[in-house]
Coordinates of C-alpha atoms in Angstrom, one line a residue:
Chain I
M251 CA 17.3 -26.3 -29.0
A252 CA 18.7 -23.9 -26.4
A253 CA 16.0 -22.3 -24.2
L254 CA 18.0 -19.1 -24.2
R255 CA 21.0 -17.9 -26.2
Y256 CA 22.5 -14.4 -25.8
A257 CA 25.7 -13.4 -27.7
G258 CA 27.2 -10.0 -27.1
V259 CA 23.9 -8.6 -26.1
S260 CA 23.2 -5.1 -24.8
V261 CA 19.8 -4.3 -23.3
G262 CA 18.3 -1.0 -22.1
Y263 CA 15.7 1.7 -22.5
D264 CA 15.5 4.5 -25.0
R265 CA 18.8 3.4 -26.7
T266 CA 20.6 3.8 -23.3
P267 CA 22.2 0.4 -22.4
V268 CA 21.6 -0.7 -18.8
L269 CA 23.5 -4.0 -19.2
T270 CA 26.1 -4.9 -21.8
H271 CA 28.3 -7.8 -22.9
V272 CA 25.8 -10.5 -22.1
D273 CA 26.8 -14.0 -23.3
L274 CA 24.6 -16.8 -22.1
E275 CA 23.4 -20.2 -23.2
L276 CA 20.8 -22.0 -21.3
E277 CA 19.6 -25.6 -22.1
P278 CA 16.3 -27.0 -21.1
G279 CA 16.2 -28.1 -17.5
Q280 CA 19.1 -25.9 -16.5
R281 CA 18.9 -23.4 -13.7
L282 CA 20.5 -20.0 -14.2
I283 CA 20.9 -17.6 -11.3
L284 CA 21.5 -13.9 -12.0
V285 CA 23.5 -12.3 -9.2
G286 CA 24.4 -8.6 -8.8
P287 CA 23.8 -5.6 -6.6
N288 CA 20.7 -3.4 -6.8
G289 CA 20.5 -1.6 -10.1
A290 CA 22.9 -4.1 -11.7
G291 CA 20.4 -4.8 -14.5
K292 CA 18.9 -8.1 -13.3
S293 CA 15.3 -7.1 -13.8
T294 CA 16.2 -5.5 -17.2
L295 CA 17.9 -8.7 -18.4
I296 CA 14.8 -10.7 -17.4
K297 CA 12.5 -8.2 -19.1
S298 CA 14.6 -8.4 -22.2
V299 CA 14.1 -12.2 -22.4
L300 CA 10.4 -11.6 -22.0
G301 CA 10.5 -9.1 -25.0
L302 CA 9.5 -6.2 -22.8
V303 CA 12.9 -4.4 -23.0
P304 CA 14.6 -4.1 -26.4
V305 CA 17.8 -5.8 -27.2
L306 CA 20.1 -2.9 -28.4
A307 CA 23.0 -4.9 -29.7
G308 CA 24.1 -8.5 -30.2
S309 CA 22.1 -11.6 -31.1
A310 CA 19.4 -12.9 -28.8
T311 CA 17.1 -15.9 -29.2
V312 CA 14.5 -17.1 -26.7
L313 CA 13.1 -20.6 -27.3
G314 CA 14.5 -20.3 -30.9
R315 CA 13.0 -16.9 -31.7
H316 CA 13.7 -13.3 -31.4
P317 CA 12.6 -12.2 -27.9
A318 CA 9.9 -9.9 -29.3
A319 CA 8.5 -12.8 -31.3
A320 CA 8.7 -15.2 -28.4
R321 CA 6.6 -12.9 -26.2
G322 CA 4.0 -14.9 -24.2
R323 CA 6.0 -18.1 -24.5
A324 CA 8.2 -17.7 -21.5
G325 CA 6.7 -17.8 -18.0
Y326 CA 7.3 -14.8 -15.7
V327 CA 7.0 -14.5 -11.9
P328 CA 7.2 -10.8 -10.9
Q329 CA 8.3 -9.4 -7.6
I330 CA 5.3 -9.5 -5.2
D331 CA 5.7 -5.9 -4.0
T332 CA 4.8 -4.7 -7.6
L333 CA 1.3 -5.9 -7.0
D334 CA -1.6 -4.2 -5.2
A335 CA -2.5 -6.3 -2.1
D336 CA -5.9 -4.6 -1.9
F337 CA -6.9 -5.8 -5.4
P338 CA -10.3 -7.7 -5.2
V339 CA -9.1 -10.9 -6.8
S340 CA -9.1 -14.5 -5.5
V341 CA -6.0 -16.8 -5.5
R342 CA -7.8 -19.0 -8.0
Q343 CA -8.4 -16.1 -10.3
V344 CA -4.7 -15.0 -10.2
V345 CA -3.6 -18.5 -11.1
M346 CA -6.2 -18.7 -13.9
M347 CA -4.5 -15.6 -15.4
G348 CA -1.7 -18.0 -16.4
R349 CA -4.2 -19.7 -18.7
Y350 CA -5.7 -16.6 -20.2
R351 CA -3.5 -16.6 -23.3
S352 CA -4.4 -20.2 -24.2
I353 CA -8.1 -19.7 -23.3
G354 CA -8.2 -16.8 -25.8
W355 CA -10.8 -14.0 -26.1
W356 CA -14.0 -15.7 -26.8
R357 CA -14.4 -19.1 -25.1
P358 CA -14.9 -19.6 -21.4
A359 CA -12.4 -21.5 -19.2
R360 CA -12.7 -25.3 -19.7
A361 CA -12.3 -28.2 -17.4
A362 CA -8.7 -28.6 -18.5
D363 CA -7.9 -25.0 -17.5
R364 CA -9.5 -25.4 -14.1
R365 CA -7.6 -28.6 -13.7
A366 CA -4.3 -26.9 -14.6
V367 CA -5.0 -24.2 -12.0
A368 CA -5.8 -26.7 -9.3
E369 CA -2.7 -28.8 -10.0
A370 CA -0.5 -25.7 -10.0
L371 CA -1.9 -24.6 -6.6
E372 CA -1.5 -28.1 -5.3
L373 CA 2.2 -28.1 -6.4
V374 CA 3.0 -24.9 -4.5
G375 CA 1.0 -26.2 -1.5
L376 CA -1.8 -23.6 -1.5
A377 CA -4.7 -25.6 -2.8
D378 CA -6.6 -24.8 0.4
R379 CA -6.3 -21.1 -0.2
A380 CA -7.8 -21.0 -3.6
A381 CA -10.9 -19.1 -2.6
H382 CA -9.1 -16.6 -0.4
R383 CA -8.5 -13.0 -1.6
F384 CA -4.9 -12.8 -2.9
G385 CA -4.1 -9.8 -0.7
T386 CA -5.0 -11.7 2.5
L387 CA -2.1 -14.1 2.0
S388 CA 1.4 -13.6 3.4
G389 CA 4.2 -12.3 1.2
G390 CA 5.7 -15.8 0.8
Q391 CA 2.3 -17.3 -0.1
R392 CA 1.6 -14.6 -2.6
Q393 CA 4.9 -15.4 -4.3
R394 CA 3.9 -19.0 -4.4
V395 CA 0.6 -18.0 -6.0
L396 CA 2.5 -16.1 -8.7
L397 CA 4.7 -19.1 -9.2
A398 CA 1.6 -21.3 -9.6
R399 CA 0.2 -18.8 -12.1
A400 CA 3.4 -19.2 -14.2
I401 CA 3.3 -23.0 -13.9
A402 CA -0.4 -23.1 -15.0
A403 CA 0.8 -21.7 -18.4
E404 CA 3.2 -24.7 -18.7
P405 CA 6.2 -22.7 -20.0
R406 CA 9.4 -24.3 -21.2
L407 CA 11.4 -21.3 -19.9
L408 CA 10.5 -19.6 -16.6
L409 CA 11.9 -16.3 -15.3
L410 CA 11.6 -15.2 -11.7
D411 CA 12.5 -11.7 -10.5
E412 CA 13.8 -11.8 -6.9
P413 CA 11.4 -14.6 -5.9
F414 CA 12.9 -14.7 -2.3
N415 CA 12.5 -11.0 -1.4
G416 CA 10.2 -10.6 1.6
V417 CA 9.5 -14.4 1.7
D418 CA 9.5 -16.4 4.8
A419 CA 11.6 -19.6 5.3
V420 CA 8.7 -22.0 4.7
S421 CA 7.7 -20.4 1.4
Q422 CA 11.4 -20.1 0.3
E423 CA 11.8 -23.9 0.8
A424 CA 8.5 -24.6 -1.0
I425 CA 9.6 -22.4 -3.9
I426 CA 13.0 -24.0 -4.1
R427 CA 11.4 -27.5 -4.1
V428 CA 9.0 -26.6 -6.9
L429 CA 11.8 -25.1 -9.0
R430 CA 13.9 -28.2 -8.6
E431 CA 10.9 -30.3 -9.8
L432 CA 10.3 -28.0 -12.7
A433 CA 13.9 -28.1 -13.8
A434 CA 13.9 -31.9 -13.5
A435 CA 10.9 -32.0 -15.8
G436 CA 12.9 -30.0 -18.4
T437 CA 11.9 -26.4 -17.7
A438 CA 14.8 -24.0 -18.1
L439 CA 14.9 -21.5 -15.2
V440 CA 16.3 -18.0 -14.9
L441 CA 16.0 -16.3 -11.5
S442 CA 17.6 -13.2 -10.0
T443 CA 18.6 -13.0 -6.3
H444 CA 20.7 -11.2 -3.8
D445 CA 21.0 -14.4 -1.7
L446 CA 24.3 -16.0 -2.5
T447 CA 23.4 -19.0 -0.3
V448 CA 20.4 -19.7 -2.4
A449 CA 22.4 -19.1 -5.6
R450 CA 24.9 -21.7 -4.6
E451 CA 22.3 -24.2 -3.6
L452 CA 20.1 -23.9 -6.7
A453 CA 22.3 -22.9 -9.6
D454 CA 23.6 -24.9 -12.5
L455 CA 24.9 -21.7 -13.9
V456 CA 25.5 -18.3 -12.2
C457 CA 25.7 -15.1 -14.2
L458 CA 27.4 -12.3 -12.3
I459 CA 26.3 -8.9 -13.6
N460 CA 26.6 -5.2 -12.7
G461 CA 26.1 -3.0 -15.7
R462 CA 27.8 -5.6 -17.7
Q463 CA 28.3 -9.3 -17.5
W464 CA 31.3 -10.0 -15.3
A465 CA 31.3 -13.8 -15.2
V466 CA 29.2 -16.8 -16.1
G467 CA 29.6 -20.4 -15.2
A468 CA 29.3 -22.9 -12.5
P469 CA 28.7 -21.5 -9.0
S470 CA 32.1 -22.7 -7.7
A471 CA 33.8 -20.7 -10.5
T472 CA 31.8 -17.6 -10.3
L473 CA 30.8 -17.0 -6.7
T474 CA 34.4 -16.5 -5.6
A475 CA 35.6 -13.6 -3.6
S476 CA 37.7 -12.1 -6.4
R477 CA 34.9 -12.4 -8.9
L478 CA 32.4 -10.9 -6.6
R479 CA 34.7 -8.1 -5.7
E480 CA 35.2 -7.5 -9.4
A481 CA 31.5 -7.3 -10.1
Y482 CA 30.4 -5.5 -7.0
G483 CA 33.3 -3.0 -7.2
G484 CA 34.2 -1.1 -4.0
H485 CA 31.2 -2.7 -2.3
A486 CA 32.8 -6.0 -1.7
V487 CA 34.9 -5.7 1.4
D488 CA 37.5 -8.1 2.7
L489 CA 37.1 -9.0 6.3
P490 CA 40.0 -9.9 8.7
D491 CA 38.8 -13.5 8.9
G492 CA 39.3 -13.9 5.2
S493 CA 35.6 -13.8 4.2
T494 CA 34.1 -11.1 2.0
M495 CA 31.2 -9.0 2.9
L496 CA 29.0 -7.4 0.2
V497 CA 27.6 -4.1 1.1
E498 CA 25.0 -2.6 -1.3
P499 CA 24.5 1.1 -1.5
Chain G
M231 CA -48.1 -10.0 -3.9
I232 CA -49.6 -7.2 -1.9
E233 CA -53.2 -8.3 -2.1
P234 CA -53.2 -11.4 0.0
L235 CA -51.3 -9.6 2.7
T236 CA -53.8 -6.9 2.8
T237 CA -56.6 -9.4 2.9
A238 CA -54.9 -11.3 5.6
L239 CA -54.5 -8.2 7.7
A240 CA -58.0 -7.1 7.1
V241 CA -59.6 -10.3 8.6
P242 CA -61.3 -9.7 11.9
P243 CA -58.7 -9.3 14.6
A244 CA -58.3 -11.9 17.3
L245 CA -58.1 -9.2 20.0
P246 CA -60.4 -6.2 20.0
F247 CA -57.7 -3.7 21.0
A248 CA -55.5 -4.7 18.1
A249 CA -58.1 -3.6 15.6
P250 CA -57.0 0.0 15.1
F251 CA -53.4 -1.1 14.7
T252 CA -54.0 -3.8 12.1
E253 CA -56.4 -1.4 10.3
S254 CA -53.8 1.3 10.0
L255 CA -51.3 -1.3 8.9
A256 CA -53.6 -2.6 6.3
A257 CA -54.2 0.9 5.1
L258 CA -50.5 1.2 4.4
F259 CA -50.8 -1.5 1.7
T260 CA -54.0 -0.2 0.2
E261 CA -54.1 1.4 -3.2
P262 CA -53.2 5.1 -2.4
F263 CA -49.9 4.2 -0.6
T264 CA -48.5 1.7 -3.0
A265 CA -49.5 4.0 -5.8
L266 CA -47.0 6.5 -4.4
F267 CA -44.3 4.1 -5.6
T268 CA -45.7 3.0 -8.9
E269 CA -48.1 5.7 -10.1
P270 CA -45.4 8.2 -11.1
F271 CA -44.0 5.6 -13.6
A272 CA -47.4 5.2 -15.2
V273 CA -46.7 8.6 -16.7
P274 CA -44.9 8.0 -20.0
F275 CA -42.0 10.4 -19.6
M276 CA -41.3 8.9 -16.1
A277 CA -41.4 5.4 -17.5
R278 CA -39.0 6.4 -20.3
A279 CA -36.6 8.0 -17.8
L280 CA -36.7 4.8 -15.7
A281 CA -36.0 2.6 -18.7
E282 CA -33.0 4.9 -19.6
I283 CA -31.6 4.7 -16.1
A284 CA -32.1 0.9 -16.1
L285 CA -30.1 0.6 -19.3
L286 CA -27.4 2.8 -17.9
A287 CA -27.3 0.7 -14.7
L288 CA -26.8 -2.4 -16.8
I289 CA -23.5 -1.0 -18.2
C290 CA -22.3 1.2 -15.4
G291 CA -22.1 -1.6 -12.9
P292 CA -19.6 -3.7 -14.8
V293 CA -17.7 -0.8 -16.5
S294 CA -17.3 0.9 -13.1
V295 CA -15.6 -2.2 -11.8
F296 CA -12.9 -1.9 -14.4
V297 CA -12.6 1.9 -13.9
F298 CA -12.1 1.1 -10.2
V299 CA -9.5 -1.6 -10.5
R300 CA -7.6 0.3 -13.2
R301 CA -7.8 3.5 -11.0
L302 CA -9.2 5.3 -14.0
S303 CA -11.4 7.7 -12.0
F304 CA -9.5 10.8 -13.2
T305 CA -9.2 9.5 -16.8
S306 CA -13.0 8.9 -16.8
D307 CA -13.5 12.4 -15.5
A308 CA -11.3 13.7 -18.3
L309 CA -13.3 11.7 -20.9
T310 CA -16.6 13.1 -19.7
H311 CA -15.2 16.6 -20.2
T312 CA -13.5 16.1 -23.5
V313 CA -16.6 14.6 -25.0
F314 CA -18.4 17.9 -24.2
P315 CA -17.3 19.9 -27.3
G316 CA -18.4 16.9 -29.5
V317 CA -21.8 17.0 -27.8
V318 CA -22.1 20.7 -28.6
V319 CA -20.9 20.4 -32.2
G320 CA -23.3 17.4 -32.6
F321 CA -26.1 19.5 -31.2
L322 CA -25.4 22.4 -33.5
A323 CA -25.3 20.1 -36.5
G324 CA -28.5 18.4 -35.3
Q325 CA -26.7 15.1 -34.7
L326 CA -25.9 15.1 -31.0
F327 CA -25.4 11.4 -30.8
A328 CA -23.0 11.2 -33.7
G329 CA -21.1 14.2 -32.5
A330 CA -20.7 12.8 -29.0
L331 CA -19.7 9.4 -30.5
V332 CA -16.9 10.9 -32.7
A333 CA -15.6 13.1 -29.9
A334 CA -15.6 10.1 -27.5
I335 CA -13.6 7.9 -29.9
V336 CA -11.1 10.7 -30.7
T337 CA -10.6 11.6 -27.1
A338 CA -10.3 7.9 -26.0
V339 CA -7.5 7.5 -28.5
A340 CA -5.8 10.8 -27.5
L341 CA -6.0 9.9 -23.8
T342 CA -4.6 6.4 -24.4
L343 CA -1.6 7.9 -26.4
L344 CA -1.1 10.5 -23.8
T345 CA -0.9 8.1 -20.9
A346 CA 0.8 5.3 -22.8
G347 CA 3.8 3.8 -21.0
G348 CA 3.7 6.4 -18.3
R349 CA 5.8 8.6 -20.6
V350 CA 4.5 11.9 -19.5
S351 CA 3.2 13.1 -16.2
D352 CA -0.2 11.6 -16.9
D353 CA -2.1 13.9 -14.5
A354 CA -0.9 17.2 -15.9
A355 CA -1.3 16.2 -19.6
T356 CA -4.8 14.8 -19.0
A357 CA -5.8 17.9 -17.0
V358 CA -4.6 20.1 -19.9
L359 CA -6.6 18.1 -22.4
L360 CA -9.6 18.1 -20.1
T361 CA -9.8 21.9 -19.6
A362 CA -8.9 22.7 -23.2
M363 CA -11.6 20.6 -24.6
F364 CA -14.1 21.8 -22.0
S365 CA -13.4 25.4 -22.8
I366 CA -13.8 24.8 -26.5
G367 CA -17.2 23.3 -25.7
V368 CA -18.2 26.4 -23.7
V369 CA -17.0 28.7 -26.4
L370 CA -19.0 26.8 -29.0
V371 CA -22.2 26.8 -27.0
S372 CA -21.9 30.4 -26.0
R373 CA -22.4 31.5 -29.6
R374 CA -26.0 30.5 -29.3
S375 CA -28.7 32.7 -27.9
S376 CA -30.1 30.0 -25.7
Y377 CA -26.7 29.7 -24.2
T378 CA -27.6 29.1 -20.5
S379 CA -30.3 26.5 -21.0
D380 CA -28.3 24.6 -23.6
L381 CA -25.3 24.6 -21.3
T382 CA -27.4 23.3 -18.5
T383 CA -28.7 20.5 -20.7
F384 CA -25.2 19.4 -21.8
L385 CA -23.7 19.5 -18.3
F386 CA -26.5 18.0 -16.3
G387 CA -28.7 16.2 -18.8
R388 CA -32.4 16.0 -19.3
L389 CA -33.4 12.7 -17.9
L390 CA -37.2 13.5 -18.1
T391 CA -37.2 14.4 -21.8
V392 CA -35.6 11.1 -23.1
T393 CA -37.3 10.0 -26.2
P394 CA -38.0 6.4 -27.3
R395 CA -35.4 6.9 -30.1
Q396 CA -32.8 7.9 -27.5
I397 CA -33.6 4.8 -25.4
A398 CA -33.1 2.7 -28.5
E399 CA -29.7 4.3 -29.1
T400 CA -28.7 3.8 -25.5
A401 CA -29.8 0.1 -25.7
A402 CA -27.7 -0.4 -28.8
L403 CA -24.7 1.3 -27.1
A404 CA -25.3 -0.8 -24.0
A405 CA -25.2 -4.0 -26.1
V406 CA -21.9 -2.9 -27.8
V407 CA -20.4 -2.0 -24.4
L408 CA -21.4 -5.3 -22.7
I409 CA -20.0 -7.4 -25.6
A410 CA -16.8 -5.4 -25.7
L411 CA -16.4 -5.8 -22.0
A412 CA -17.2 -9.5 -22.1
V413 CA -14.6 -10.2 -24.8
G414 CA -11.9 -8.1 -23.1
A415 CA -12.7 -8.9 -19.5
R416 CA -10.0 -11.4 -18.7
A417 CA -7.2 -9.5 -20.4
L418 CA -8.4 -6.2 -18.9
L419 CA -8.4 -7.9 -15.4
F420 CA -4.9 -9.3 -15.9
R421 CA -3.7 -5.9 -17.1
A422 CA -5.2 -4.1 -14.2
F423 CA -3.8 -6.5 -11.6
D424 CA -0.3 -7.0 -13.1
P425 CA 0.6 -5.0 -16.1
A426 CA 4.1 -6.4 -16.4
G427 CA 2.8 -10.0 -16.0
A428 CA 0.1 -9.4 -18.7
A429 CA 2.7 -7.9 -21.1
A430 CA 5.0 -10.9 -20.4
A431 CA 2.1 -13.2 -21.2
G432 CA 1.8 -11.6 -24.6
F433 CA -1.0 -9.1 -24.1
R434 CA -0.6 -5.7 -25.8
I435 CA -1.0 -3.2 -23.0
G436 CA -1.5 -0.2 -25.2
W437 CA -4.4 -1.9 -27.1
L438 CA -6.0 -3.1 -23.9
D439 CA -5.9 0.5 -22.5
L440 CA -7.4 1.8 -25.7
W441 CA -10.1 -0.9 -25.4
L442 CA -11.1 0.1 -21.9
N443 CA -10.9 3.9 -22.7
L444 CA -13.2 3.3 -25.7
I445 CA -15.7 1.4 -23.5
V446 CA -15.7 4.2 -21.0
A447 CA -16.1 6.7 -23.8
L448 CA -19.1 4.8 -25.1
V449 CA -20.7 4.8 -21.6
V450 CA -20.2 8.6 -21.5
V451 CA -22.0 8.9 -24.9
A452 CA -24.8 6.6 -23.8
A453 CA -25.3 8.6 -20.5
V454 CA -24.7 12.1 -21.7
R455 CA -28.2 13.1 -22.7
A456 CA -29.8 11.6 -19.6
V457 CA -27.4 12.8 -16.9
G458 CA -25.1 15.2 -18.7
T459 CA -21.3 15.2 -19.0
I460 CA -20.7 16.3 -15.4
L461 CA -22.9 13.8 -13.6
V462 CA -22.0 10.8 -15.7
V463 CA -18.7 10.5 -14.0
A464 CA -20.6 9.6 -10.8
L465 CA -22.2 6.6 -12.6
L466 CA -18.7 5.5 -13.6
I467 CA -17.0 5.7 -10.3
I468 CA -19.4 5.4 -7.4
P469 CA -21.1 2.0 -8.2
A470 CA -17.9 -0.1 -7.9
A471 CA -16.4 2.0 -5.2
A472 CA -19.5 1.5 -3.1
A473 CA -19.8 -2.2 -4.0
R474 CA -16.2 -2.8 -3.0
M475 CA -17.2 -2.0 0.6
I476 CA -19.5 -5.0 0.7
T477 CA -17.6 -7.5 -1.3
D478 CA -14.1 -8.7 -2.4
R479 CA -15.5 -10.4 -5.6
L480 CA -15.4 -8.7 -8.9
A481 CA -18.5 -10.3 -10.3
V482 CA -20.5 -9.5 -7.2
M483 CA -19.2 -5.9 -7.4
A484 CA -20.5 -5.6 -11.0
V485 CA -23.9 -6.9 -10.1
A486 CA -24.1 -4.8 -6.9
G487 CA -23.1 -1.7 -8.9
T488 CA -25.9 -2.3 -11.3
V489 CA -28.4 -2.8 -8.6
L490 CA -27.1 0.3 -6.9
V491 CA -27.5 2.5 -10.0
A492 CA -30.9 1.0 -10.7
G493 CA -32.1 1.5 -7.1
A494 CA -30.7 5.1 -7.0
G495 CA -32.3 5.8 -10.4
Y496 CA -35.7 4.6 -9.3
A497 CA -35.5 6.3 -5.9
G498 CA -34.1 9.5 -7.4
L499 CA -36.8 9.8 -10.0
L500 CA -39.4 9.1 -7.4
A501 CA -38.0 11.7 -5.0
S502 CA -37.8 14.3 -7.7
W503 CA -41.4 13.6 -8.7
T504 CA -42.7 13.6 -5.2
A505 CA -40.8 16.7 -4.3
S506 CA -42.0 18.7 -7.3
L507 CA -45.6 17.4 -7.3
H508 CA -46.5 17.2 -3.6
Y509 CA -44.2 19.7 -2.1
G510 CA -43.6 22.2 -4.9
V511 CA -39.9 21.8 -4.5
A512 CA -38.0 21.7 -7.8
L513 CA -35.6 18.8 -7.6
T514 CA -33.6 17.9 -10.7
S515 CA -34.0 14.2 -11.3
A516 CA -30.4 13.4 -12.5
S517 CA -28.9 15.2 -9.5
S518 CA -31.3 13.3 -7.2
V519 CA -30.0 10.0 -8.7
V520 CA -26.4 11.0 -8.2
L521 CA -27.0 12.3 -4.7
L522 CA -28.6 9.0 -3.8
L523 CA -25.6 7.1 -5.2
V524 CA -23.4 9.3 -3.0
A525 CA -25.6 8.6 0.0
A526 CA -25.4 4.9 -0.6
Y527 CA -21.6 5.2 -0.8
L528 CA -21.4 7.0 2.5
L529 CA -23.8 4.6 4.2
L530 CA -21.7 1.6 3.1
I531 CA -18.5 3.0 4.6
P532 CA -19.3 1.6 8.1
V533 CA -20.1 -1.8 6.5
R534 CA -16.5 -1.9 5.2
H535 CA -15.1 -1.2 8.7
L536 CA -17.4 -3.9 10.1
R537 CA -16.3 -6.4 7.5
R538 CA -12.6 -5.7 8.3
R539 CA -13.2 -6.2 12.0
R540 CA -15.0 -9.4 11.3
A541 CA -12.1 -10.7 9.2
T542 CA -11.6 -14.4 9.7
P543 CA -9.0 -15.4 12.4
W544 CA -6.9 -16.6 9.5
E545 CA -6.9 -13.2 7.8
R546 CA -6.1 -11.5 11.1
H547 CA -3.3 -13.9 11.6
V548 CA -1.9 -13.0 8.2
A549 CA -2.2 -9.3 8.9
H550 CA -0.2 -9.8 12.0
E551 CA 2.4 -11.9 10.1
V552 CA 2.7 -9.1 7.5
L553 CA 3.3 -6.5 10.1
T554 CA 5.8 -8.6 12.0
P555 CA 7.7 -10.7 9.4
T556 CA 9.4 -13.8 10.5
P557 CA 13.1 -13.2 10.6
R558 CA 15.0 -15.0 7.9
P559 CA 17.0 -17.9 9.3
V560 CA 20.7 -17.3 9.4
L561 CA 22.0 -19.7 6.9
E562 CA 25.7 -18.9 7.4
P563 CA 27.5 -17.6 10.4
S564 CA 27.7 -13.9 10.7
P565 CA 31.1 -12.3 10.2
P566 CA 32.9 -10.8 13.1
P567 CA 32.4 -7.1 13.8
S568 CA 33.6 -5.1 10.8
P569 CA 36.4 -2.6 11.3
L570 CA 34.6 -0.5 8.7
P571 CA 32.2 2.3 9.4
A572 CA 28.7 0.9 10.0
P573 CA 26.8 0.8 6.7
S574 CA 23.5 2.7 6.4
P575 CA 20.4 0.9 7.7
R576 CA 19.3 0.1 4.2
G577 CA 22.8 -1.2 3.3
R578 CA 22.7 -3.3 6.4
S579 CA 19.5 -5.0 5.3
D580 CA 20.8 -5.7 1.8
R581 CA 24.2 -7.0 2.6
Q582 CA 25.2 -10.5 2.1
E583 CA 28.1 -12.2 3.7
L584 CA 30.3 -14.7 1.9
R585 CA 32.9 -17.0 3.2
S586 CA 35.8 -17.2 0.8

């Protein structure tokens, strides 16, 4: 069963499409990178997979169900700057949030939950920070904590929104290593990024979007100058040495 | 506990000149002095007031933590005001409790719908609802001949006239609130910390918001007769805000908040009793409690600064790191100077180069 299948999908808010013509198919263990300028619709596409933004047209299935019915099944790593760094919550508590759905409303956390949390923190290399307040960690470490939270839920499909924004090199390497391990274990990954180098390094599939889907396929076929210029419009600029520079508004 | 100490101090002093001192110290612990702290509560109405405050402390500590982390101070303030006409109608119908309860549930639902999904400018809509409902309450109460005294009762409560029946009602509400909070605590915490993450995990944000608004509304109903619709907001906001200054842990905040309300309740009642009885100064008990809470909040502000200064070297290191982020390594060679006009500073930071 495909982890994600979009055919002719449009997504958006209040019946206004933000992103159109999306055709995707993602198998378990595959890594899909969403590339596009700011405002291209990367976050909206991710939220549509999570069932938080409606699919306005086309057919979409997430883990074999309609996105709204699959809500809670896919893991999600939000951008760190959407969270309050002053929030009085420990790293361990944040990771435990990944288990809240399976714990349910009535029963307390069990040993299995605590073990999953400890293992997830171990995996992202932050086991020694479990008792620290979330906000005292650096940006990269906070992003790794959020990744650990998603891992603790053991999802078969994991979505990450700009996981390398404001992240130091050490954390970026740690995140890439963990993502490779997850994919090798069969988790399908979708992540959005501005960073074309990371996209090339990590992707099985690249989806180039800007208001609509411009290209999808292997990195070598999609991250070409002509494709990028097409997707980025006037913001892709040819330089005298033959390279292309992307300038975002 | 006190008796052995008094006896110990009362034994013949080792040194003659120490006698007057130890005697005066012993006198401190003798009956009349300790009685100052306990005797007022031997009077039934004072004991009932203390029991009522203790029950409120039990729920206000934990609930205020969620009000704090959800930044619901203004919504809570609105709830206290919108419950007001319900209290008046309930009073006129001889069912104050039922009236307040109905008004609380209706306004909790209305406020949740009003603020759902950040659709409207929350502040303005909430403020309109708040003032409208409050005015309706005043219009209703002004039809009575005992207008002024009734209004005072509804706004500022009558802590000293709490009846055993009211205490029982407060206890029942406290049990409901604590159970509702215990069941929803994890989901409410997740929603407060990361709404998008909680929604992605399958939690229904709208229902969670209604859940918490109902809990806050029930606290308002529980507290309205004791401290009134105006002062109850202090019990919902100050405990957690003050506790946050001494701890980073939510559970500790909840307990500290409860201790703070209970302490302020006890001291406020005592102050009001002492002031009225021994000094002839009329001091409203509910206001004394709230003023003491505010005083505790102000006294704890320096503690927060001290704690920040004493942050572990690791935390200071992180703070430094956050302020001066490590530059990202250049993974590809930079392009030669562009013949194009320089992009804006923001564009510069966002750009990516690509070798074709």
